[in-house]
Tab-separated table of N, CA and C in Angstrom:
chain	number	residue	atom	x	y	z
Q	1	UNK	N	0.810	-1.197	0.000
Q	1	UNK	CA	0.000	0.000	0.000
Q	1	UNK	C	0.854	1.261	0.000
Q	2	UNK	N	1.977	1.216	0.664
Q	2	UNK	CA	2.837	2.389	0.728
Q	2	UNK	C	3.291	2.817	-0.661
Q	3	UNK	N	3.584	1.852	-1.536
Q	3	UNK	CA	4.009	2.197	-2.878
Q	3	UNK	C	2.891	2.921	-3.627
Q	4	UNK	N	1.657	2.513	-3.423
Q	4	UNK	CA	0.538	3.178	-4.063
Q	4	UNK	C	0.426	4.631	-3.642
Q	5	UNK	N	0.624	4.879	-2.376
Q	5	UNK	CA	0.587	6.251	-1.899
Q	5	UNK	C	1.704	7.066	-2.517
Q	6	UNK	N	2.896	6.489	-2.615
Q	6	UNK	CA	4.002	7.221	-3.205
Q	6	UNK	C	3.719	7.541	-4.672
Q	7	UNK	N	3.162	6.597	-5.401
Q	7	UNK	CA	2.850	6.851	-6.802
Q	7	UNK	C	1.842	7.987	-6.935
Q	8	UNK	N	0.837	8.010	-6.060
Q	8	UNK	CA	-0.138	9.090	-6.108
Q	8	UNK	C	0.510	10.416	-5.766
Q	9	UNK	N	1.421	10.409	-4.813
Q	9	UNK	CA	2.100	11.636	-4.440
Q	9	UNK	C	2.954	12.157	-5.588
Q	10	UNK	N	3.565	11.264	-6.331
Q	10	UNK	CA	4.414	11.667	-7.440
Q	10	UNK	C	3.607	12.379	-8.510
Q	11	UNK	N	2.341	12.039	-8.644
Q	11	UNK	CA	1.513	12.595	-9.706
Q	11	UNK	C	0.824	13.905	-9.321
Q	12	UNK	N	1.292	14.553	-8.290
Q	12	UNK	CA	0.728	15.851	-7.922
Q	12	UNK	C	0.898	16.816	-9.083
Q	13	UNK	N	0.013	17.785	-9.160
Q	13	UNK	CA	0.093	18.730	-10.269
Q	13	UNK	C	0.891	19.976	-9.921
Q	14	UNK	N	1.126	20.254	-8.655
Q	14	UNK	CA	1.882	21.457	-8.302
Q	14	UNK	C	3.365	21.228	-8.562
Q	15	UNK	N	4.020	22.236	-9.076
Q	15	UNK	CA	5.445	22.142	-9.364
Q	15	UNK	C	6.267	21.897	-8.120
Q	16	UNK	N	5.873	22.505	-7.002
Q	16	UNK	CA	6.623	22.345	-5.759
Q	16	UNK	C	6.599	20.896	-5.300
Q	17	UNK	N	5.435	20.280	-5.284
Q	17	UNK	CA	5.317	18.883	-4.876
Q	17	UNK	C	6.136	17.972	-5.756
Q	18	UNK	N	6.152	18.261	-7.032
Q	18	UNK	CA	6.903	17.440	-7.970
Q	18	UNK	C	8.400	17.539	-7.679
Q	19	UNK	N	8.891	18.743	-7.374
Q	19	UNK	CA	10.311	18.917	-7.075
Q	19	UNK	C	10.705	18.161	-5.815
Q	20	UNK	N	9.857	18.217	-4.791
Q	20	UNK	CA	10.136	17.504	-3.546
Q	20	UNK	C	10.166	16.010	-3.802
Q	21	UNK	N	9.176	15.503	-4.546
Q	21	UNK	CA	9.124	14.077	-4.826
Q	21	UNK	C	10.281	13.641	-5.704
Q	22	UNK	N	10.663	14.460	-6.681
Q	22	UNK	CA	11.811	14.114	-7.512
Q	22	UNK	C	13.078	14.066	-6.682
Q	23	UNK	N	13.230	14.983	-5.736
Q	23	UNK	CA	14.404	14.976	-4.870
Q	23	UNK	C	14.422	13.694	-4.041
Q	24	UNK	N	13.272	13.304	-3.525
Q	24	UNK	CA	13.176	12.072	-2.750
Q	24	UNK	C	13.511	10.865	-3.612
Q	25	UNK	N	12.990	10.842	-4.838
Q	25	UNK	CA	13.285	9.739	-5.745
Q	25	UNK	C	14.770	9.697	-6.086
Q	26	UNK	N	15.382	10.854	-6.269
Q	26	UNK	CA	16.815	10.901	-6.574
Q	26	UNK	C	17.649	10.424	-5.394
Q	27	UNK	N	17.205	10.744	-4.183
Q	27	UNK	CA	17.897	10.240	-2.993
Q	27	UNK	C	17.787	8.722	-2.921
Q	28	UNK	N	16.596	8.197	-3.199
Q	28	UNK	CA	16.405	6.747	-3.193
Q	28	UNK	C	17.236	6.090	-4.285
Q	29	UNK	N	17.324	6.733	-5.438
Q	29	UNK	CA	18.123	6.212	-6.543
Q	29	UNK	C	19.603	6.171	-6.164
Q	30	UNK	N	20.085	7.203	-5.495
Q	30	UNK	CA	21.476	7.226	-5.042
Q	30	UNK	C	21.749	6.101	-4.048
Q	31	UNK	N	20.782	5.838	-3.173
Q	31	UNK	CA	20.956	4.734	-2.224
Q	31	UNK	C	21.034	3.402	-2.961
Q	32	UNK	N	20.204	3.235	-3.980
Q	32	UNK	CA	20.255	2.002	-4.782
Q	32	UNK	C	21.647	1.822	-5.371
Q	33	UNK	N	22.180	2.882	-5.922
Q	33	UNK	CA	23.503	2.800	-6.536
Q	33	UNK	C	24.567	2.428	-5.508
Q	34	UNK	N	24.462	3.001	-4.297
Q	34	UNK	CA	25.417	2.651	-3.238
Q	34	UNK	C	25.293	1.189	-2.834
Q	35	UNK	N	24.060	0.729	-2.647
Q	35	UNK	CA	23.837	-0.659	-2.233
Q	35	UNK	C	24.300	-1.649	-3.305
Q	36	UNK	N	24.057	-1.333	-4.563
Q	36	UNK	CA	24.509	-2.199	-5.654
Q	36	UNK	C	26.029	-2.268	-5.663
Q	37	UNK	N	26.680	-1.125	-5.509
Q	37	UNK	CA	28.147	-1.099	-5.482
Q	37	UNK	C	28.682	-1.912	-4.306
Q	38	UNK	N	28.040	-1.794	-3.143
Q	38	UNK	CA	28.464	-2.575	-1.977
Q	38	UNK	C	28.300	-4.072	-2.228
Q	39	UNK	N	27.193	-4.447	-2.826
Q	39	UNK	CA	26.943	-5.861	-3.106
Q	39	UNK	C	27.978	-6.409	-4.093
Q	40	UNK	N	28.293	-5.628	-5.114
Q	40	UNK	CA	29.295	-6.063	-6.092
Q	40	UNK	C	30.646	-6.219	-5.426
Q	41	UNK	N	31.031	-5.255	-4.595
Q	41	UNK	CA	32.304	-5.336	-3.878
Q	41	UNK	C	32.332	-6.560	-2.978
Q	42	UNK	N	31.239	-6.790	-2.269
Q	42	UNK	CA	31.163	-7.923	-1.353
Q	42	UNK	C	31.204	-9.250	-2.111
Q	43	UNK	N	30.649	-9.271	-3.309
Q	43	UNK	CA	30.616	-10.521	-4.081
Q	43	UNK	C	32.015	-10.964	-4.509
Q	44	UNK	N	32.959	-10.046	-4.504
Q	44	UNK	CA	34.337	-10.391	-4.882
Q	44	UNK	C	35.146	-10.954	-3.714
Q	45	UNK	N	34.553	-10.963	-2.532
Q	45	UNK	CA	35.209	-11.510	-1.352
Q	45	UNK	C	34.896	-13.008	-1.258
Q	46	UNK	N	35.762	-13.774	-0.580
Q	46	UNK	CA	35.474	-15.206	-0.426
Q	46	UNK	C	34.253	-15.422	0.487
Q	47	UNK	N	33.331	-16.249	0.036
Q	47	UNK	CA	32.116	-16.565	0.778
Q	47	UNK	C	31.723	-18.006	0.497
Q	48	UNK	N	30.879	-18.535	1.357
Q	48	UNK	CA	30.289	-19.850	1.080
Q	48	UNK	C	29.302	-19.673	-0.074
Q	49	UNK	N	28.846	-20.773	-0.644
Q	49	UNK	CA	27.879	-20.690	-1.737
Q	49	UNK	C	26.583	-20.031	-1.281
Q	50	UNK	N	26.146	-20.347	-0.076
Q	50	UNK	CA	24.904	-19.745	0.449
Q	50	UNK	C	25.074	-18.235	0.644
Q	51	UNK	N	26.199	-17.816	1.182
Q	51	UNK	CA	26.443	-16.386	1.364
Q	51	UNK	C	26.492	-15.678	0.012
Q	52	UNK	N	27.159	-16.309	-0.944
Q	52	UNK	CA	27.242	-15.717	-2.278
Q	52	UNK	C	25.849	-15.576	-2.898
Q	53	UNK	N	25.019	-16.583	-2.735
Q	53	UNK	CA	23.647	-16.508	-3.248
Q	53	UNK	C	22.886	-15.358	-2.588
Q	54	UNK	N	23.081	-15.191	-1.284
Q	54	UNK	CA	22.434	-14.089	-0.571
Q	54	UNK	C	22.896	-12.734	-1.078
Q	55	UNK	N	24.171	-12.626	-1.384
Q	55	UNK	CA	24.715	-11.366	-1.909
Q	55	UNK	C	24.116	-11.068	-3.278
Q	56	UNK	N	23.969	-12.102	-4.102
Q	56	UNK	CA	23.356	-11.909	-5.420
Q	56	UNK	C	21.908	-11.460	-5.298
Q	57	UNK	N	21.185	-12.028	-4.341
Q	57	UNK	CA	19.795	-11.614	-4.109
Q	57	UNK	C	19.756	-10.164	-3.637
Q	58	UNK	N	20.695	-9.814	-2.745
Q	58	UNK	CA	20.809	-8.436	-2.252
Q	58	UNK	C	20.988	-7.483	-3.441
Q	59	UNK	N	21.903	-7.798	-4.342
Q	59	UNK	CA	22.148	-6.947	-5.507
Q	59	UNK	C	20.908	-6.877	-6.405
Q	60	UNK	N	20.285	-8.018	-6.670
Q	60	UNK	CA	19.113	-8.048	-7.542
Q	60	UNK	C	17.945	-7.249	-6.953
Q	61	UNK	N	17.760	-7.328	-5.642
Q	61	UNK	CA	16.697	-6.549	-4.989
Q	61	UNK	C	16.895	-5.054	-5.231
Q	62	UNK	N	18.119	-4.587	-5.069
Q	62	UNK	CA	18.405	-3.172	-5.253
Q	62	UNK	C	18.323	-2.769	-6.721
Q	63	UNK	N	18.690	-3.678	-7.624
Q	63	UNK	CA	18.542	-3.380	-9.055
Q	63	UNK	C	17.059	-3.250	-9.428
Q	64	UNK	N	16.218	-4.091	-8.854
Q	64	UNK	CA	14.780	-3.989	-9.114
Q	64	UNK	C	14.220	-2.688	-8.548
Q	65	UNK	N	14.657	-2.320	-7.364
Q	65	UNK	CA	14.223	-1.049	-6.767
Q	65	UNK	C	14.666	0.116	-7.650
Q	66	UNK	N	15.881	0.029	-8.164
Q	66	UNK	CA	16.402	1.063	-9.060
Q	66	UNK	C	15.518	1.193	-10.303
Q	67	UNK	N	15.126	0.087	-10.887
Q	67	UNK	CA	14.238	0.112	-12.053
Q	67	UNK	C	12.895	0.741	-11.717
Q	68	UNK	N	12.352	0.410	-10.541
Q	68	UNK	CA	11.075	0.998	-10.119
Q	68	UNK	C	11.177	2.505	-9.957
Q	69	UNK	N	12.265	2.957	-9.381
Q	69	UNK	CA	12.456	4.400	-9.178
Q	69	UNK	C	12.602	5.105	-10.515
Q	70	UNK	N	13.360	4.514	-11.426
Q	70	UNK	CA	13.510	5.116	-12.749
Q	70	UNK	C	12.165	5.208	-13.466
Q	71	UNK	N	11.321	4.200	-13.287
Q	71	UNK	CA	9.976	4.243	-13.868
Q	71	UNK	C	9.156	5.365	-13.240
Q	72	UNK	N	9.271	5.535	-11.928
Q	72	UNK	CA	8.553	6.620	-11.247
Q	72	UNK	C	9.040	7.972	-11.736
Q	73	UNK	N	10.344	8.129	-11.912
Q	73	UNK	CA	10.893	9.383	-12.419
Q	73	UNK	C	10.361	9.653	-13.830
Q	74	UNK	N	10.308	8.621	-14.648
Q	74	UNK	CA	9.766	8.764	-15.985
Q	74	UNK	C	8.316	9.207	-15.967
Q	75	UNK	N	7.552	8.657	-15.040
Q	75	UNK	CA	6.142	9.017	-14.915
Q	75	UNK	C	5.986	10.476	-14.489
Q	76	UNK	N	6.852	10.954	-13.613
Q	76	UNK	CA	6.758	12.362	-13.188
Q	76	UNK	C	7.133	13.292	-14.325
Q	77	UNK	N	8.090	12.873	-15.153
Q	77	UNK	CA	8.475	13.714	-16.292
Q	77	UNK	C	7.352	13.775	-17.326
Q	78	UNK	N	6.665	12.646	-17.536
Q	78	UNK	CA	5.539	12.628	-18.472
Q	78	UNK	C	4.405	13.502	-17.961
Q	79	UNK	N	4.187	13.503	-16.660
Q	79	UNK	CA	3.096	14.272	-16.078
Q	79	UNK	C	3.390	15.775	-16.082
Q	80	UNK	N	4.669	16.128	-16.188
Q	80	UNK	CA	5.062	17.540	-16.119
Q	80	UNK	C	4.711	18.305	-17.370
């Protein structure tokens, strides 16, 4: 449900609301990039197979979040 609220907030018509939401989305996007970089760095360290699988899931989760944020940013640009 929280994602639905965020999507509705992104579609506000006021320019001010859009700027605030875009800033929030950009902050979330930056966090995704940091987490992906951390996961990649960690994947180069020696780990058990289970740990390595967990690291790959960690990276994939953040990549999916990154794609969702980019889609939200695209939607705000279309609405503008």
